[in-house]
Tab-separated table of C-alpha atoms and ligand atoms in Angstrom:
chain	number	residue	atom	x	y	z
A	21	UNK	CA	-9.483	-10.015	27.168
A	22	UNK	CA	-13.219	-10.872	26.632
A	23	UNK	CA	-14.022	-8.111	23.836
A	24	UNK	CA	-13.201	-9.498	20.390
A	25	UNK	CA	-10.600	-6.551	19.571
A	26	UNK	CA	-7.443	-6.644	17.676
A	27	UNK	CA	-4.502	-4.783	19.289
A	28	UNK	CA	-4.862	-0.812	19.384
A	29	UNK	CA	-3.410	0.265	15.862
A	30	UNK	CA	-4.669	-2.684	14.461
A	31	UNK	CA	-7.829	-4.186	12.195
A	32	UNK	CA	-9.531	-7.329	11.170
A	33	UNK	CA	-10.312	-7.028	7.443
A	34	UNK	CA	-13.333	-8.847	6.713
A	35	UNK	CA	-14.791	-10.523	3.460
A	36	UNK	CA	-17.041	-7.904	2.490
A	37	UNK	CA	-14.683	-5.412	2.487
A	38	UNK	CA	-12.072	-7.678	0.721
A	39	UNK	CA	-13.297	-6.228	-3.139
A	40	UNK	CA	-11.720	-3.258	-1.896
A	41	UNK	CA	-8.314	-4.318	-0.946
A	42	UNK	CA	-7.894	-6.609	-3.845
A	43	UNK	CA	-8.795	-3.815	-6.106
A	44	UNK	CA	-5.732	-2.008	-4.620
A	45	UNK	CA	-3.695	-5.291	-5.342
A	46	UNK	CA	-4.938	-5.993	-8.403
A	47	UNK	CA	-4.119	-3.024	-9.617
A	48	UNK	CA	-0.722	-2.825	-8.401
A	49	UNK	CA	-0.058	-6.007	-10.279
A	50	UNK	CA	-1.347	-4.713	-13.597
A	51	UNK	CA	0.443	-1.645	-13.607
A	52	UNK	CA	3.731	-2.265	-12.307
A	53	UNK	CA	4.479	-4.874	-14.678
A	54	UNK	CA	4.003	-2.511	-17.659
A	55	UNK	CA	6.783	-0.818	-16.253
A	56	UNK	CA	9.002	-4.246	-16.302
A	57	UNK	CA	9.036	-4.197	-12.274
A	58	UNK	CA	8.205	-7.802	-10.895
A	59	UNK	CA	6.614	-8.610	-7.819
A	60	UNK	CA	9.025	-9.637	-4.530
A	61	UNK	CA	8.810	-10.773	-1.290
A	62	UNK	CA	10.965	-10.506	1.704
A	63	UNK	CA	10.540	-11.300	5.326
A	64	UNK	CA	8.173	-9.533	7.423
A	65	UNK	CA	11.381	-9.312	10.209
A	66	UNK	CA	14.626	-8.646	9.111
A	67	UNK	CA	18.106	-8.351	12.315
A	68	UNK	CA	17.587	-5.211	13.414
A	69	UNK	CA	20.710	-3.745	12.161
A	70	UNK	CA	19.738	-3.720	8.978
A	71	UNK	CA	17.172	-0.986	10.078
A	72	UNK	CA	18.902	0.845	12.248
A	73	UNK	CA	21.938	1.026	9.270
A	74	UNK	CA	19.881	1.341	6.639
A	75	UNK	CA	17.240	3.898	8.064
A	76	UNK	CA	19.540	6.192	9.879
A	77	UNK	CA	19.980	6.011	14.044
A	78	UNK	CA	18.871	9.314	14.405
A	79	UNK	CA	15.378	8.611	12.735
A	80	UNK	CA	12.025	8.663	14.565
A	81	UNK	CA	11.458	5.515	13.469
A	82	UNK	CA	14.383	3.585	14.556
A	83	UNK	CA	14.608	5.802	17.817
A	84	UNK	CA	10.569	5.499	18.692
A	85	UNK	CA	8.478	3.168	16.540
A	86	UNK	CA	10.452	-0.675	16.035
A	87	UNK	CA	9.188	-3.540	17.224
A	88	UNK	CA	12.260	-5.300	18.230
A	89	UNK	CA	12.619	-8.887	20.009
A	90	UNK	CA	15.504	-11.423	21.201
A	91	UNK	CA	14.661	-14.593	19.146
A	92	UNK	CA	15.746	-17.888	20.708
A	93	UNK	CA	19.501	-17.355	20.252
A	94	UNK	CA	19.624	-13.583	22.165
A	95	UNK	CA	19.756	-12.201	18.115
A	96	UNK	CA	17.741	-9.034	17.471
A	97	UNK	CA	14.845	-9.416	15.043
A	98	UNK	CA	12.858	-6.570	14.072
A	99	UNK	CA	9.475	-6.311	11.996
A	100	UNK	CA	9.803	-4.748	9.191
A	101	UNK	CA	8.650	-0.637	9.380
A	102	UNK	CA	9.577	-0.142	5.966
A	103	UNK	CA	10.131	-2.375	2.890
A	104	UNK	CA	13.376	-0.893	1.280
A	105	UNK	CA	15.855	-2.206	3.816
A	106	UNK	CA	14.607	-5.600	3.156
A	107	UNK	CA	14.243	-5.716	-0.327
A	108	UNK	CA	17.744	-3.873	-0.702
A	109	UNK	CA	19.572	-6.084	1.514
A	110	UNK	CA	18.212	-9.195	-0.681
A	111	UNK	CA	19.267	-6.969	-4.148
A	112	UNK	CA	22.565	-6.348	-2.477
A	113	UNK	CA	23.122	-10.135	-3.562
A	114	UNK	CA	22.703	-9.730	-7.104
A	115	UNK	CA	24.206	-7.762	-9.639
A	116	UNK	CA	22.881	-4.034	-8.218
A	117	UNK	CA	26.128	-3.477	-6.917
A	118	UNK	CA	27.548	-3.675	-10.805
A	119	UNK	CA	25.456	-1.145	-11.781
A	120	UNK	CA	22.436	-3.647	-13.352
A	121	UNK	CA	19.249	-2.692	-12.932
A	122	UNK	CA	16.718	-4.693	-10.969
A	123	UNK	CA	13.054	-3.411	-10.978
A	124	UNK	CA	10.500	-4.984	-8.588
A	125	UNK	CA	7.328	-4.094	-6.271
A	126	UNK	CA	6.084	-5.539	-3.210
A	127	UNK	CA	2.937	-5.515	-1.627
A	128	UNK	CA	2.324	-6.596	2.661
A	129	UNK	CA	1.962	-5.378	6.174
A	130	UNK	CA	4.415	-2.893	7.909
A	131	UNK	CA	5.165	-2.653	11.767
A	132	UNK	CA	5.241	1.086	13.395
A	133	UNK	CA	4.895	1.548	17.026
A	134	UNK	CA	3.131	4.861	16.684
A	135	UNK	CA	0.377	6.622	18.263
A	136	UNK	CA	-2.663	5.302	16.928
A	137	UNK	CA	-4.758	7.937	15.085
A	138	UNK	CA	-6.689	8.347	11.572
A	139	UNK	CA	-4.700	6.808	9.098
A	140	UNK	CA	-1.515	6.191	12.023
A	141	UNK	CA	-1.344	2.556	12.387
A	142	UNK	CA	0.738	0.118	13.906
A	143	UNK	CA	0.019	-2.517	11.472
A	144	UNK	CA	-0.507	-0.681	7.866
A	145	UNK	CA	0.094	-2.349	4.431
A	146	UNK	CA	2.313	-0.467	2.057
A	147	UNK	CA	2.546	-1.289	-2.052
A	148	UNK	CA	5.663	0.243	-2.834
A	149	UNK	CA	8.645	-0.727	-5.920
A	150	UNK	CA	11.940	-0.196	-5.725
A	151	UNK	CA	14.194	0.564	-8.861
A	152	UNK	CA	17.975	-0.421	-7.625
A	153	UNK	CA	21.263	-0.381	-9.110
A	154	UNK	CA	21.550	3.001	-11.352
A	155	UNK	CA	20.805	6.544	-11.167
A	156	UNK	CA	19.812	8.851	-13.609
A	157	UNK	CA	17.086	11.914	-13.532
A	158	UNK	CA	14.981	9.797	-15.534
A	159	UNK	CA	14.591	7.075	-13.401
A	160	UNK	CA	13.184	9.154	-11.020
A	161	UNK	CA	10.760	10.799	-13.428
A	162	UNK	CA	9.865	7.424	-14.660
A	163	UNK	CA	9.467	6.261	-11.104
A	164	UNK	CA	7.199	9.194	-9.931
A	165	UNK	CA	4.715	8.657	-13.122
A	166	UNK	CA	4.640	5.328	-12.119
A	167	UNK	CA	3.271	6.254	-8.646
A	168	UNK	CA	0.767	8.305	-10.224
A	169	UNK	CA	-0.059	6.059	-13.262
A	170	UNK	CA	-1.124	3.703	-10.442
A	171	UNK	CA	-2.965	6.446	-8.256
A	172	UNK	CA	-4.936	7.260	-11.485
A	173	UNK	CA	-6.071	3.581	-12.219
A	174	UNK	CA	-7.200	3.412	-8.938
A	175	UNK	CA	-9.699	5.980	-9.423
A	176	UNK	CA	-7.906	8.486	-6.928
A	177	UNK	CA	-8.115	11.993	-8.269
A	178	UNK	CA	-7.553	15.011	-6.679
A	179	UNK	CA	-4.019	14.287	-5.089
A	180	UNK	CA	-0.956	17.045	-5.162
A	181	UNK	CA	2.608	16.200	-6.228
A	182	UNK	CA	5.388	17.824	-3.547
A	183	UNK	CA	8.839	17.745	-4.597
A	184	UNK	CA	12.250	18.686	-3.625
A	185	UNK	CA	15.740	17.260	-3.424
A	186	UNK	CA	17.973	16.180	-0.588
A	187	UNK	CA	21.421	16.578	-1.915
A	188	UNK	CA	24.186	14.572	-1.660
A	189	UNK	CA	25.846	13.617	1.506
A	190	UNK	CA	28.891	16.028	0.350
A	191	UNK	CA	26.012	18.813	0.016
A	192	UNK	CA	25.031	18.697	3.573
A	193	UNK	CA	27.895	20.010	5.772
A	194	UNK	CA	27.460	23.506	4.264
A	195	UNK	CA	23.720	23.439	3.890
A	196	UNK	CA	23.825	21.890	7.772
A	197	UNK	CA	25.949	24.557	9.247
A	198	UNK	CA	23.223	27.246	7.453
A	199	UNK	CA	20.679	25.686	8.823
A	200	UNK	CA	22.083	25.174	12.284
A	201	UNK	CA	23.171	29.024	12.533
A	202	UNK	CA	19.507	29.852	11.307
A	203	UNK	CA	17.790	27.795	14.052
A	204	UNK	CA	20.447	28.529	16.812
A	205	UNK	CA	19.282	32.018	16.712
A	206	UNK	CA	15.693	31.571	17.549
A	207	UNK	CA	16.036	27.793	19.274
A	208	UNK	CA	14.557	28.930	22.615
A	209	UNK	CA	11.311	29.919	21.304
A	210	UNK	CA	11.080	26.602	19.396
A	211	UNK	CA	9.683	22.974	21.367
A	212	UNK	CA	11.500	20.671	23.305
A	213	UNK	CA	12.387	18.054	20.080
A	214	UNK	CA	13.575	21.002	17.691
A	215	UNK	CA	16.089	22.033	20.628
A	216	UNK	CA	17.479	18.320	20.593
A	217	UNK	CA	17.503	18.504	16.952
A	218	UNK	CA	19.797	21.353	16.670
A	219	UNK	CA	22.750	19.300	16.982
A	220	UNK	CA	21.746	15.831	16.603
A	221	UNK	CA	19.455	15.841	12.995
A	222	UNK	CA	19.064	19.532	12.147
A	223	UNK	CA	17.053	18.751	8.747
A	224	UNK	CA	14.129	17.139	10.929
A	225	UNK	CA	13.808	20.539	12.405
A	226	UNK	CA	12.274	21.381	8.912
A	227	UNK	CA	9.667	18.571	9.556
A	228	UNK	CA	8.701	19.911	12.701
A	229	UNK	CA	4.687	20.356	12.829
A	230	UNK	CA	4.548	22.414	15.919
A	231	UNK	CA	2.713	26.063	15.614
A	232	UNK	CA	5.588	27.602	17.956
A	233	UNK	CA	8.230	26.007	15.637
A	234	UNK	CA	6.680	27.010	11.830
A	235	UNK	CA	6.830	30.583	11.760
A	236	UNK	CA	10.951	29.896	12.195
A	237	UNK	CA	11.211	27.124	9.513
A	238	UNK	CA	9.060	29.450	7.237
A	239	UNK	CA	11.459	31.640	6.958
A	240	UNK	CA	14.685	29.413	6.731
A	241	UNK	CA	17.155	29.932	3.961
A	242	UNK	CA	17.081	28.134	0.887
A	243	UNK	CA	19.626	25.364	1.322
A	244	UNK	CA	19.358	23.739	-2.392
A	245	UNK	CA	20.752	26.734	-3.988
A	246	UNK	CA	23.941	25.925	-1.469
A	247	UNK	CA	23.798	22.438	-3.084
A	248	UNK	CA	26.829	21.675	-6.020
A	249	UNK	CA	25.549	23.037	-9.292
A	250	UNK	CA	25.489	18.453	-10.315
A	251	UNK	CA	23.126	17.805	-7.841
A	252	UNK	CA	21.071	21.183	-8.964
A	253	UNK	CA	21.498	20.174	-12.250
A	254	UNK	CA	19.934	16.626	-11.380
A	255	UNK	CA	17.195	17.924	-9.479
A	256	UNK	CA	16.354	20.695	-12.647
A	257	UNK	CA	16.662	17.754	-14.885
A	258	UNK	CA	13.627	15.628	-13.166
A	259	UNK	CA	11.301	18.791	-13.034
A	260	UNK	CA	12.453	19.035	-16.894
A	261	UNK	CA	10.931	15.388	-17.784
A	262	UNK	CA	8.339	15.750	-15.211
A	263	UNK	CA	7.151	18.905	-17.218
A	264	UNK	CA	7.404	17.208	-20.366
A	265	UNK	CA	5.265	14.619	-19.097
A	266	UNK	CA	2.832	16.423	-18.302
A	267	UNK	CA	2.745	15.601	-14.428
A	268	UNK	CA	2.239	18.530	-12.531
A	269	UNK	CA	4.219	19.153	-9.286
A	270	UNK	CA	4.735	21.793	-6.233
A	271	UNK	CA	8.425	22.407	-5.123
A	272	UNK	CA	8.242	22.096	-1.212
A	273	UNK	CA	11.748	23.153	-0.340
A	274	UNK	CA	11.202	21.989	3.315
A	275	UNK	CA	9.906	18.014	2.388
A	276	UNK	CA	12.907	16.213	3.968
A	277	UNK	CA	11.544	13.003	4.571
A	278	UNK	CA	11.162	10.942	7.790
A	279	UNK	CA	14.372	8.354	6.462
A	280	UNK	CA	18.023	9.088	6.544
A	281	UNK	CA	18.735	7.068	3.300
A	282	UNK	CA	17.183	9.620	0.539
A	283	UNK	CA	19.942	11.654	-1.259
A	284	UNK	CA	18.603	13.693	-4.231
A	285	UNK	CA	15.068	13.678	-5.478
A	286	UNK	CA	12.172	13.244	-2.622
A	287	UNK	CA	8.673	13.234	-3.201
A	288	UNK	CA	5.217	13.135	-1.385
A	289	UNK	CA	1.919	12.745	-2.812
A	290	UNK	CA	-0.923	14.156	-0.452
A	291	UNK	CA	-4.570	14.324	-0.394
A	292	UNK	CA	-6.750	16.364	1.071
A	293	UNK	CA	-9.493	13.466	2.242
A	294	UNK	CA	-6.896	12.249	4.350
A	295	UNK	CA	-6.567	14.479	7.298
A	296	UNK	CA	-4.182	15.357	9.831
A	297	UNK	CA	-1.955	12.426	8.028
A	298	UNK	CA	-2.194	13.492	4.469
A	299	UNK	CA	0.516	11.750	2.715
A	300	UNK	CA	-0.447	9.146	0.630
A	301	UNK	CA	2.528	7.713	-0.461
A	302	UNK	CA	6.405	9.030	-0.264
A	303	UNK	CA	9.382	8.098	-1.687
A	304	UNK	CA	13.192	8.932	-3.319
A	305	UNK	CA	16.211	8.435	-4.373
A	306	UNK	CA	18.138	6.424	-1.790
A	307	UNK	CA	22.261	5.296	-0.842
A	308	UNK	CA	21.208	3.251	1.530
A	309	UNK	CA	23.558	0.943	3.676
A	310	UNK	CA	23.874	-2.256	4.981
A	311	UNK	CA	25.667	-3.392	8.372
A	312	UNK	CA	29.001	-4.312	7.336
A	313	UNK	CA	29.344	-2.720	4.064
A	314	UNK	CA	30.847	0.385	2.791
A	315	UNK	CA	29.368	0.512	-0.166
A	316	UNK	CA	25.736	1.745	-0.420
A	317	UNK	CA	23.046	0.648	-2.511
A	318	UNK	CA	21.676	2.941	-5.002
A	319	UNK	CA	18.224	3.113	-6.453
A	320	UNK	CA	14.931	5.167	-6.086
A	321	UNK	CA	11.309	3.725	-5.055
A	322	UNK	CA	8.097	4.769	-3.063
A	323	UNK	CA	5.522	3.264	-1.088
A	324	UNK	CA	1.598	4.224	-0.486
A	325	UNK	CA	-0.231	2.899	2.386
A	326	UNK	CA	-3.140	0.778	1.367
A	327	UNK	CA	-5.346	2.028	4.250
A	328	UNK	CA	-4.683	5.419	3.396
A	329	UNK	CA	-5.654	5.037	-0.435
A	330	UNK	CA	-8.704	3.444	1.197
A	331	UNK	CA	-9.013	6.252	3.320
A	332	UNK	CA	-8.949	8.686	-0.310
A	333	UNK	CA	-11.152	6.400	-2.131
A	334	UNK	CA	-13.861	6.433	0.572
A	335	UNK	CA	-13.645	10.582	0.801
A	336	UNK	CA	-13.843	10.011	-2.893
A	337	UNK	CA	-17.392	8.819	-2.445
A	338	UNK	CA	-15.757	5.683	-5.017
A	339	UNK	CA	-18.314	2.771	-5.878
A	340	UNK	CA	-17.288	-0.348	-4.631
A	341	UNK	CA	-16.118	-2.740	-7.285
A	342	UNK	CA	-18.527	-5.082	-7.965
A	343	UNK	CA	-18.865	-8.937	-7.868
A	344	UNK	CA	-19.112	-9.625	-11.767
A	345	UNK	CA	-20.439	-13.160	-11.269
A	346	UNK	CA	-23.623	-13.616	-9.249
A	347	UNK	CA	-23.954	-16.456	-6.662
A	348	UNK	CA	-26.574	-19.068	-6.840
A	349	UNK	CA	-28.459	-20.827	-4.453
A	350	UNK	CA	-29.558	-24.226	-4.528
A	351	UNK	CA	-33.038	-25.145	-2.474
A	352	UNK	CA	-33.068	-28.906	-1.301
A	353	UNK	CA	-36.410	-29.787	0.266
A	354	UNK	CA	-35.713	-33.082	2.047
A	355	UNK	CA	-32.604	-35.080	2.390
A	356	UNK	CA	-32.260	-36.612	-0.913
A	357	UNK	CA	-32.673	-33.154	-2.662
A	358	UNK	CA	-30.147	-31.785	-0.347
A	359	UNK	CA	-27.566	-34.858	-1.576
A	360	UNK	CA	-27.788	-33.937	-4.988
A	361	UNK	CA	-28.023	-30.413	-4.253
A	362	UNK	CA	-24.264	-30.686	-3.182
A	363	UNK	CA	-23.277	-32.696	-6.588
A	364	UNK	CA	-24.594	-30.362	-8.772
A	365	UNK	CA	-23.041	-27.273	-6.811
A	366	UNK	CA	-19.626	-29.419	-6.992
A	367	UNK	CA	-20.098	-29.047	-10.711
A	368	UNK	CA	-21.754	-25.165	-11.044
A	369	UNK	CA	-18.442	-24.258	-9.175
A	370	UNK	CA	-16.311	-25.916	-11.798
A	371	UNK	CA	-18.108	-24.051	-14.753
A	372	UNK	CA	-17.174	-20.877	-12.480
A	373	UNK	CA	-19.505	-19.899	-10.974
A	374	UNK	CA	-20.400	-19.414	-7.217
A	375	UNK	CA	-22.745	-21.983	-5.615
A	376	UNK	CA	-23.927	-22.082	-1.883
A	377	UNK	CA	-25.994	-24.716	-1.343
A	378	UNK	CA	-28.401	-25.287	2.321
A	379	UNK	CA	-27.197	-28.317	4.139
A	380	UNK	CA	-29.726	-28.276	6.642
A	381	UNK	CA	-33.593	-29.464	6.599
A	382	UNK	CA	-34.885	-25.637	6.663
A	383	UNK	CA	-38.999	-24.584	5.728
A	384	UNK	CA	-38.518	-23.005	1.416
A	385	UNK	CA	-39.303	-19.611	3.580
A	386	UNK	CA	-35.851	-19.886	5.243
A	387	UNK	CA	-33.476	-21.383	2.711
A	388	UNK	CA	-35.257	-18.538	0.071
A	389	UNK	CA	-34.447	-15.753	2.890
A	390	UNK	CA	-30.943	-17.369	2.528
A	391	UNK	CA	-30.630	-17.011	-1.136
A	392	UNK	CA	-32.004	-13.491	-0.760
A	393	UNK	CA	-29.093	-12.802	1.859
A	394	UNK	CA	-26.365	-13.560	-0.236
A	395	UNK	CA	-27.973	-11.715	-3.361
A	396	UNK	CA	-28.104	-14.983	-5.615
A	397	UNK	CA	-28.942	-14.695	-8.933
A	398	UNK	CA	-30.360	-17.594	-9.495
A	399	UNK	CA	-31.794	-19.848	-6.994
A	400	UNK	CA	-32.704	-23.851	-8.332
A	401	UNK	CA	-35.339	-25.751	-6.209
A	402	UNK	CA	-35.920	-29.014	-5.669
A	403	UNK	CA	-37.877	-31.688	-3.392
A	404	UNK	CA	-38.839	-35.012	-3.874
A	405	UNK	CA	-41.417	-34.361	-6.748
A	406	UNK	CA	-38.589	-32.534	-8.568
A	407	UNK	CA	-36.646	-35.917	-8.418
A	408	UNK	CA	-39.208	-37.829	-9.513
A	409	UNK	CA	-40.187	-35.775	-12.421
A	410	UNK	CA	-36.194	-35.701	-13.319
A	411	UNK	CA	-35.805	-31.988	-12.923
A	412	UNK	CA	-35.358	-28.635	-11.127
A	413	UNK	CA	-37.127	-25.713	-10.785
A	414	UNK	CA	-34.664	-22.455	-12.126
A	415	UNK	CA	-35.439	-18.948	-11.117
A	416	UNK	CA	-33.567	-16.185	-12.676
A	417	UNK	CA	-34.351	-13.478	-9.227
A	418	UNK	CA	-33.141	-10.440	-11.905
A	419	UNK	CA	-35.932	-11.076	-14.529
A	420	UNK	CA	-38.405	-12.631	-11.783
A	421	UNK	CA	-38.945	-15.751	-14.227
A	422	UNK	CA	-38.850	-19.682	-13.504
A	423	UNK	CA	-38.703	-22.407	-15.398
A	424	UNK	CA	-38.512	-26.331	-15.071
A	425	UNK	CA	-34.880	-27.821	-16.378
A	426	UNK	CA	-33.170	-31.165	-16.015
A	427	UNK	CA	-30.358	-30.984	-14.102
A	428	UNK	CA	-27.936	-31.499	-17.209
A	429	UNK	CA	-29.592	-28.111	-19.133
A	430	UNK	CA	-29.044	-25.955	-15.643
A	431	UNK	CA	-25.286	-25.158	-16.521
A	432	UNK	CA	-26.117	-24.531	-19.805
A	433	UNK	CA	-29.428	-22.443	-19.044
A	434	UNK	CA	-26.934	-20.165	-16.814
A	435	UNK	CA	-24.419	-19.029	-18.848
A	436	UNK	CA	-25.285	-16.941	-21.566
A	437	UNK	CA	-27.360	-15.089	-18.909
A	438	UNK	CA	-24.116	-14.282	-16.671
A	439	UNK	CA	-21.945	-13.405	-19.982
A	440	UNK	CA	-24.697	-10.920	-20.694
A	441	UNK	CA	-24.536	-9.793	-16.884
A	442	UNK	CA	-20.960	-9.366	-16.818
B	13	HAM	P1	7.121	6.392	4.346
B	13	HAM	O1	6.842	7.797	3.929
B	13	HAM	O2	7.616	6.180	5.708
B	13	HAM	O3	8.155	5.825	3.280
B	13	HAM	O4	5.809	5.510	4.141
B	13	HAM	C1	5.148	5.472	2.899
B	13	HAM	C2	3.635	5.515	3.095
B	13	HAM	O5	3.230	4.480	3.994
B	13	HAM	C3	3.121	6.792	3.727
B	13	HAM	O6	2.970	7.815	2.751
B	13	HAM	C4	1.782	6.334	4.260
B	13	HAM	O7	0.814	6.279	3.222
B	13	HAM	C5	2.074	4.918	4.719
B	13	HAM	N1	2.339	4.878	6.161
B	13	HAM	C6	3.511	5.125	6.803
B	13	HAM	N2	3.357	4.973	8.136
B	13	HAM	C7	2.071	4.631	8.345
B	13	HAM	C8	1.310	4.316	9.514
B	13	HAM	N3	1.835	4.318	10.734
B	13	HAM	N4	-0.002	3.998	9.338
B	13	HAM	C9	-0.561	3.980	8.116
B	13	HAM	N5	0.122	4.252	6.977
B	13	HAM	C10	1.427	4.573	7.090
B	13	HAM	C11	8.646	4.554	3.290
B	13	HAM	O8	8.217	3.669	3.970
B	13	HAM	C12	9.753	4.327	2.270
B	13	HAM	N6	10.216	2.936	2.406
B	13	HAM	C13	9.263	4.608	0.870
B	13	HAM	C14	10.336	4.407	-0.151
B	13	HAM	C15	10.479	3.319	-0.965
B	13	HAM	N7	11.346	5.225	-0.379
B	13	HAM	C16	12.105	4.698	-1.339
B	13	HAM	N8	11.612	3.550	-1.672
């Protein structure tokens, strides 16, 4: 391994591109709140039952895409694909299973053994929330603006709503056995995963991407309208708010979802800077459960990838946020300059402000050359003649002026000109 690489699927996120990332944090930490959701964390591996219960067996992720180990003591660990099995095993603790409400969000890298592509990764970072405990159609409206209250604050415009509903687990035998007499007819002209979805997950058959496969699903019936006239009711009720809102949305009657957990409302948002992988963020209305228990846990929730909202913002042509406080750069000509270079630095930094200053006996050429690489705003000079004479020479680079300043009126001399900047 001599190339400096990270694994395949993989990336090394480095300071300059940092702005970017934080804004996507930032933001998810101002907006959730306002909803009364509260940031959580959970482990980044979780026993690997947990995912294969709470996910579903039959899903492509448990089946293709966990990274599973032995730890020291032959148990399974997984890293996390997802967050909701985590952060609904921890809720399971608490008071969700009485029906109260817990609202929080969570922000931090996911594991998926997938093929690497644009916007397929095998590490990605997800921001998603999770509302636990209740249901009701308004939750799920609630949850969805959320999602794009968020999308909007960060700047990403453009983006279409899909929507549809998964029923209940006592909706599916009918709607299965439709489905599965559909498909059985034309199964031989469809690919080699639809035939081994027939009988083992029918629904992913709807999911299926392959040309050879579409024209069938295109033309499958309608299983909602075989759904109970509750769960139609529910689903008719979250268009109802969603109109009232004011959010636009298109029904997809064949958005199933990649996880077994989601019962009722599902929902994609998509964009069309994203490619092949278009979704954005996905989400629902979940009964998911835990190993051991017979009891689900209820709630609703989403989660966006943070490279992929990257990935929109970039095709969005979106200006980098900027760095509201300047840097400056302090000149020391000669070794006793450079000494009290690094006190007065100590004490820029602790008015705020950034403060690099050159530790090394460099030519003024080089150490200005410096300033100019990290864009400082103002760069203070001094040698031995400074010293003497008490003082330091203070360029303000924007307004190309200079002046001479003791070194107690530098702070001061700063300020209002950085208020006015920022
Ligand atoms: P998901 O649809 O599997 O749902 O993932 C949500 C988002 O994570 C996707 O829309 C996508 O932006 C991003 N994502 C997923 N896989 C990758 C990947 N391999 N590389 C890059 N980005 C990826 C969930 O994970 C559910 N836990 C969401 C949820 C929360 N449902 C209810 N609560």
């Amino acid at each position: 391994m001599s190339n400096s690489n990270p694994p395949p699927g993989t990336s090394d996120v480095f300071p300059e591109e940092i702005p970017l990332w934080h804004r996507l944090e930032d933001s998810a930490r101002e907006v959730f709140p306002l909803y009364g959701y509260g940031e959580m964390r959970t482990p980044e591996f979780e026993y690997t039952e947990v995912f294969e219960r709470g996910l579903g067996n039959e899903t492509e992720v448990v089946q293709k895409e966990m990274y599973t180990f032995k730890d020291r003591g032959g148990r399974s660990l997984t890293l996390r694909p997802e967050g909701t099995a985590g952060i609904v095993r921890a809720l399971s603790g608490t008071d969700v299973m009485n029906g109260i409400e817990k609202r929080v969000y969570y922000l931090g890298p996911m594991f998926r053994g997938e093929r690497p592509a644009a916007g397929r990764r095998r590490q990605f970072h997800q921001v998603g929330v999770e509302n636990a405990g209740r249901i009701a159609p308004e939750i799920d409206a609630e949850c969805i603006a959320m999602l794009l209250h968020y999308l909007e604050k960060i700047g990403i415009t453009g983006s279409t709503l899909l929507l549809n509903t998964r029923g209940t687990l006592e909706d599916r035998p009918p709607a299965e056995n439709a489905l599965r007499e559909y498909f059985g007819k034309d199964i031989e002209t469809m690919c080699d995963d639809c035939k081994d979805r027939l009988n083992r997950n029918v629904w992913r058959i709807l999911d299926c991407k392959q040309e050879q496969c579409q024209k069938v699903i295109e033309a499958a019936p309608d299983v909602v309208s075989l759904f109970s006239p509750e769960t139609q009711k529910f689903f008719a009720e979250v268009c109802e708010i969603l109109n009232r809102l004011g959010i636009k949305y298109e029904i997809a009657p064949r958005l199933v979802r990649g996880l077994d957990y989601y019962v009722h409302t599902v929902f994609e948002v998509t964009h069309p800077g994203l490619g092949a992988q278009n979704a954005l963020a996905g989400g629902g209305r979940y009964e998911l459960y835990l190993p051991g228990s017979k009891k689900p846990v209820i709630g609703v929730g989403f989660a966006a990838g943070l490279e992929r909202l990257l990935m929109a913002q970039e095709a969005l042509e979106l200006a980098p946020p900027e760095n509201l406080i300047p840097p400056v750069f302090l000149v020391g000509l000669g070794g006793n300059a450079r000494r009290l270079n690094m006190k007065l630095a100590g004490d820029i930094r602790r008015a705020g402000i950034p403060a690099m200053a050159e530790v090394e006996d460099k030519s003024m050429k080089a150490q200005l050359r410096a300033a100019n690489r990290i864009n400082a705003n103002f760069v203070l000079i001094r040698g031995d003649e400074e010293i003497d004479k008490g003082i330091v020479v203070a360029k303000d680079m924007n307004a190309g002026t200079q002046e001479e300043l003791p070194e107690s009126e530098v702070i001061k001399w700063m300020l209002p000109k950085i208020i006015k900047k920022c």
